Structure formats: structure tokens, C-alpha cells
């Protein structure tokens, strides 16, 4: 198993550009989530999904869109990049019960810089 | 709302002990603890469930006080490999897992 994979590993954008961060898992996990990590702020939940076709907002959803058309994939879209979105982005997955009782498996992260 | 985690940083010598505390303003269902090495992804340590027992990972243990909505992580007889940033994560009755700001632990020989 590859576990949770994220692409790209690094990305530089200009203000106003859009892009999609990819996340995939091959563990048949129902629950997937996106976090951003900034110095001194820890991990903040952006969006999460409890299964294909179901998504919901986390703590910091503004400026980001997600969709979950398959169990395996959970892409994160930046609509119009801003310097405040410069961060390291982690995707995570876990079995059915998600954030309540299951281990979260994190991907390696995407380091995004917005100029 | 993010859990409040303290201290922000701690420096230890090998063999010393430390405690990391985490508190929440909302009712909790479970507490998670993760460790992250520099430049890597967070890695799971343990989960404590409401009404469950104290958990242990090697010489690292944790407790969960449901009434006070607090959790503590105990690093006992610390080793060099314990260095990293520790995050507590709280989950309530929804599926959201919110993490604290992290505690950076440095263990020196």
C-alpha cells in the first residue's frame, strides 16, 4: 500500500492564480480531511469528508473548495490564491469513524508559497 | 475552536520527564496525540476515549479527564528519539478533529 499520497510536494503561485492540490489514499478509508500548518498555529482543519459525495467545512474553509467523487481521492482547490494561503498542507485519511475514534494517516504534505 | 496546549516548548536532558497539557472548551468524545519530526508528517501516538483507560506508547503515556475536558501527555525517562513537536487533537460529537498549536520537545544528550 502507498498509504496517503499528495502531489505536488512543492508549489509556487502568484496572487490570484488557482490550483488544485491532489490527495489520494489506497486504504479504502471513508474519512478524509485537509489541514494547513502554519508556524505557531499547529494544524488547522480546512475541510473534511465522511464518504464519497459528502463534504463539510472545518475551522478555516474560506478560499478553499473540495469535492469527493470517489473514496480514493479528495482534491483541495484554491480558487484565487492569496499570500495568506502560504502554508504546508496535509491530507489525512482514516477508517469509518473518522476524527472521533480512528487513527489519522497523514500524507507527506505540500509546501505552497503564494507570492 | 482549537484546544489550548502548554507549554509551547520544553528542553530536556536524556532521562528527564516532562508533561504536556491540553484543554478544551467543548465537550469531548476523544483525545488524540501525534508527534511530528521536522519536515515530516505527523505520526499517531495514541487515542484516549471517553470512559477509557490511560494509554501508553513505549514510555509515553497519556490521561484524559472528561469532566475537566483536559488531557496530559507524560514523557517518562526521555530519549533522544522523543524530540519533535507534539500535538493534541480533540474530537467532540461531530467528526471534526481539531489540533492544538503544538509543543516542541528537545531532548539533549
PDB file of C-alpha atoms in Angstrom, chain A:
ATOM      1  CA  UNK A   1       0.000   0.000   0.000  1.00  0.00           C
ATOM      2  CA  UNK A   2       1.179   3.514  -0.834  1.00  0.00           C
ATOM      3  CA  UNK A   3      -0.903   4.962   2.017  1.00  0.00           C
ATOM      4  CA  UNK A   4      -1.780   8.638   1.568  1.00  0.00           C
ATOM      5  CA  UNK A   5      -0.103  10.397  -1.342  1.00  0.00           C
ATOM      6  CA  UNK A   6      -0.067  14.110  -2.108  1.00  0.00           C
ATOM      7  CA  UNK A   7       1.016  15.998  -5.195  1.00  0.00           C
ATOM      8  CA  UNK A   8       2.796  18.267  -5.787  1.00  0.00           C
ATOM      9  CA  UNK A   9       5.364  18.357  -2.978  1.00  0.00           C
ATOM     10  CA  UNK A  10       6.216  21.995  -3.629  1.00  0.00           C
ATOM     11  CA  UNK A  11       4.333  24.733  -5.473  1.00  0.00           C
ATOM     12  CA  UNK A  12       4.817  28.447  -6.028  1.00  0.00           C
ATOM     13  CA  UNK A  13       1.845  30.515  -7.161  1.00  0.00           C
ATOM     14  CA  UNK A  14       1.231  34.142  -7.947  1.00  0.00           C
ATOM     15  CA  UNK A  15      -1.562  36.007  -6.208  1.00  0.00           C
ATOM     16  CA  UNK A  16      -4.863  35.367  -7.962  1.00  0.00           C
ATOM     17  CA  UNK A  17      -3.885  32.079  -9.568  1.00  0.00           C
ATOM     18  CA  UNK A  18      -5.897  28.948  -8.929  1.00  0.00           C
ATOM     19  CA  UNK A  19      -4.685  25.422  -8.455  1.00  0.00           C
ATOM     20  CA  UNK A  20      -5.642  22.009  -7.125  1.00  0.00           C
ATOM     21  CA  UNK A  21      -3.722  20.046  -4.511  1.00  0.00           C
ATOM     22  CA  UNK A  22      -4.167  16.343  -5.060  1.00  0.00           C
ATOM     23  CA  UNK A  23      -4.682  13.735  -2.338  1.00  0.00           C
ATOM     24  CA  UNK A  24      -5.241  10.014  -2.790  1.00  0.00           C
ATOM     25  CA  UNK A  25      -5.363   7.014  -0.474  1.00  0.00           C
ATOM     26  CA  UNK A  26      -5.428   3.289  -1.237  1.00  0.00           C
ATOM     27  CA  UNK A  27      -6.615   2.026   2.161  1.00  0.00           C
ATOM     28  CA  UNK A  28     -10.348   2.243   1.371  1.00  0.00           C
ATOM     29  CA  UNK A  29     -10.802   4.800   4.126  1.00  0.00           C
ATOM     30  CA  UNK A  30     -14.131   6.586   4.292  1.00  0.00           C
ATOM     31  CA  UNK A  31     -12.914   9.667   6.143  1.00  0.00           C
ATOM     32  CA  UNK A  32     -10.530  12.184   4.579  1.00  0.00           C
ATOM     33  CA  UNK A  33      -9.515  15.659   5.636  1.00  0.00           C
ATOM     34  CA  UNK A  34      -7.299  18.607   4.776  1.00  0.00           C
ATOM     35  CA  UNK A  35      -5.223  20.584   7.262  1.00  0.00           C
ATOM     36  CA  UNK A  36      -2.953  23.553   6.900  1.00  0.00           C
ATOM     37  CA  UNK A  37       0.046  24.025   9.160  1.00  0.00           C
ATOM     38  CA  UNK A  38       1.472  27.436   9.940  1.00  0.00           C
ATOM     39  CA  UNK A  39       4.224  28.288  12.465  1.00  0.00           C
ATOM     40  CA  UNK A  40       2.769  28.684  15.956  1.00  0.00           C
ATOM     41  CA  UNK A  41      -0.745  27.708  14.803  1.00  0.00           C
ATOM     42  CA  UNK A  42      -0.492  23.954  14.715  1.00  0.00           C
ATOM     43  CA  UNK A  43      -2.741  22.009  12.354  1.00  0.00           C
ATOM     44  CA  UNK A  44      -5.996  23.688  11.371  1.00  0.00           C
ATOM     45  CA  UNK A  45      -8.811  21.766   9.716  1.00  0.00           C
ATOM     46  CA  UNK A  46      -9.891  23.165   6.338  1.00  0.00           C
ATOM     47  CA  UNK A  47     -12.464  20.654   5.025  1.00  0.00           C
ATOM     48  CA  UNK A  48     -13.311  17.038   5.662  1.00  0.00           C
ATOM     49  CA  UNK A  49     -15.364  14.257   4.107  1.00  0.00           C
ATOM     50  CA  UNK A  50     -17.042  11.256   5.743  1.00  0.00           C
ATOM     51  CA  UNK A  51     -17.532   9.447   2.446  1.00  0.00           C
ATOM     52  CA  UNK A  52     -17.878   9.847  -1.313  1.00  0.00           C
ATOM     53  CA  UNK A  53     -20.257  12.691  -2.148  1.00  0.00           C
ATOM     54  CA  UNK A  54     -20.201  14.143   1.395  1.00  0.00           C
ATOM     55  CA  UNK A  55     -18.044  17.069   2.453  1.00  0.00           C
ATOM     56  CA  UNK A  56     -18.181  19.634   5.234  1.00  0.00           C
ATOM     57  CA  UNK A  57     -16.300  22.681   6.429  1.00  0.00           C
ATOM     58  CA  UNK A  58     -13.627  22.709   9.096  1.00  0.00           C
ATOM     59  CA  UNK A  59     -12.199  25.631  11.051  1.00  0.00           C
ATOM     60  CA  UNK A  60     -10.669  27.630   8.173  1.00  0.00           C
ATOM     61  CA  UNK A  61     -12.615  26.851   4.950  1.00  0.00           C
ATOM     62  CA  UNK A  62     -12.616  30.291   3.295  1.00  0.00           C
ATOM     63  CA  UNK A  63     -10.800  30.390  -0.036  1.00  0.00           C
ATOM     64  CA  UNK A  64     -10.832  26.600  -0.478  1.00  0.00           C
ATOM     65  CA  UNK A  65     -13.172  24.162  -2.214  1.00  0.00           C
ATOM     66  CA  UNK A  66     -13.279  20.370  -2.035  1.00  0.00           C
ATOM     67  CA  UNK A  67     -15.191  17.561  -3.674  1.00  0.00           C
ATOM     68  CA  UNK A  68     -15.250  13.800  -3.096  1.00  0.00           C
ATOM     69  CA  UNK A  69     -16.390  11.925  -6.176  1.00  0.00           C
ATOM     70  CA  UNK A  70     -14.572   8.694  -5.246  1.00  0.00           C
ATOM     71  CA  UNK A  71     -13.483   7.052  -1.997  1.00  0.00           C
ATOM     72  CA  UNK A  72      -9.824   7.307  -3.034  1.00  0.00           C
ATOM     73  CA  UNK A  73      -9.461  10.973  -3.995  1.00  0.00           C
ATOM     74  CA  UNK A  74     -10.019  14.223  -2.124  1.00  0.00           C
ATOM     75  CA  UNK A  75      -8.629  17.231  -4.043  1.00  0.00           C
ATOM     76  CA  UNK A  76      -8.346  20.684  -2.487  1.00  0.00           C
ATOM     77  CA  UNK A  77      -8.891  23.660  -4.779  1.00  0.00           C
ATOM     78  CA  UNK A  78      -7.573  27.150  -4.177  1.00  0.00           C
ATOM     79  CA  UNK A  79      -9.899  29.463  -6.073  1.00  0.00           C
ATOM     80  CA  UNK A  80      -7.807  32.650  -6.125  1.00  0.00           C
ATOM     81  CA  UNK A  81      -4.547  32.265  -4.245  1.00  0.00           C
ATOM     82  CA  UNK A  82      -3.556  34.865  -1.651  1.00  0.00           C
ATOM     83  CA  UNK A  83      -0.272  35.288   0.274  1.00  0.00           C
ATOM     84  CA  UNK A  84      -2.162  34.331   3.460  1.00  0.00           C
ATOM     85  CA  UNK A  85      -2.551  30.853   1.975  1.00  0.00           C
ATOM     86  CA  UNK A  86       1.192  30.269   2.059  1.00  0.00           C
ATOM     87  CA  UNK A  87       1.440  27.172   4.236  1.00  0.00           C
ATOM     88  CA  UNK A  88       2.143  23.470   4.405  1.00  0.00           C
ATOM     89  CA  UNK A  89      -0.948  21.440   3.518  1.00  0.00           C
ATOM     90  CA  UNK A  90      -1.530  17.952   4.873  1.00  0.00           C
ATOM     91  CA  UNK A  91      -4.140  15.488   3.729  1.00  0.00           C
ATOM     92  CA  UNK A  92      -5.184  12.726   6.122  1.00  0.00           C
ATOM     93  CA  UNK A  93      -7.425   9.682   5.983  1.00  0.00           C
ATOM     94  CA  UNK A  94      -8.907   7.275   8.498  1.00  0.00           C
ATOM     95  CA  UNK A  95     -11.467   4.451   8.641  1.00  0.00           C
ATOM     96  CA  UNK A  96     -15.191   4.964   9.076  1.00  0.00           C
ATOM     97  CA  UNK A  97     -15.443   6.809  12.372  1.00  0.00           C
ATOM     98  CA  UNK A  98     -13.037   9.492  11.251  1.00  0.00           C
ATOM     99  CA  UNK A  99     -11.963  12.123  13.725  1.00  0.00           C
ATOM    100  CA  UNK A 100     -13.735  10.545  16.682  1.00  0.00           C
ATOM    101  CA  UNK A 101     -12.006   7.272  17.308  1.00  0.00           C
ATOM    102  CA  UNK A 102      -9.718   6.376  14.425  1.00  0.00           C
ATOM    103  CA  UNK A 103      -6.043   6.901  13.711  1.00  0.00           C
ATOM    104  CA  UNK A 104      -5.416   9.632  11.165  1.00  0.00           C
ATOM    105  CA  UNK A 105      -2.878   8.681   8.483  1.00  0.00           C
ATOM    106  CA  UNK A 106      -1.192  11.782   7.140  1.00  0.00           C
ATOM    107  CA  UNK A 107       0.263  12.313   3.691  1.00  0.00           C
ATOM    108  CA  UNK A 108       3.757  13.808   3.254  1.00  0.00           C
ATOM    109  CA  UNK A 109       2.450  17.344   2.752  1.00  0.00           C
ATOM    110  CA  UNK A 110       2.512  20.027   0.047  1.00  0.00           C
ATOM    111  CA  UNK A 111       4.519  23.168   0.688  1.00  0.00           C
ATOM    112  CA  UNK A 112       2.744  26.082  -1.013  1.00  0.00           C
ATOM    113  CA  UNK A 113       4.123  29.585  -1.447  1.00  0.00           C
ATOM    114  CA  UNK A 114       1.952  32.397  -2.796  1.00  0.00           C
ATOM    115  CA  UNK A 115       3.817  35.467  -3.999  1.00  0.00           C
TER     116      UNK A 115
END
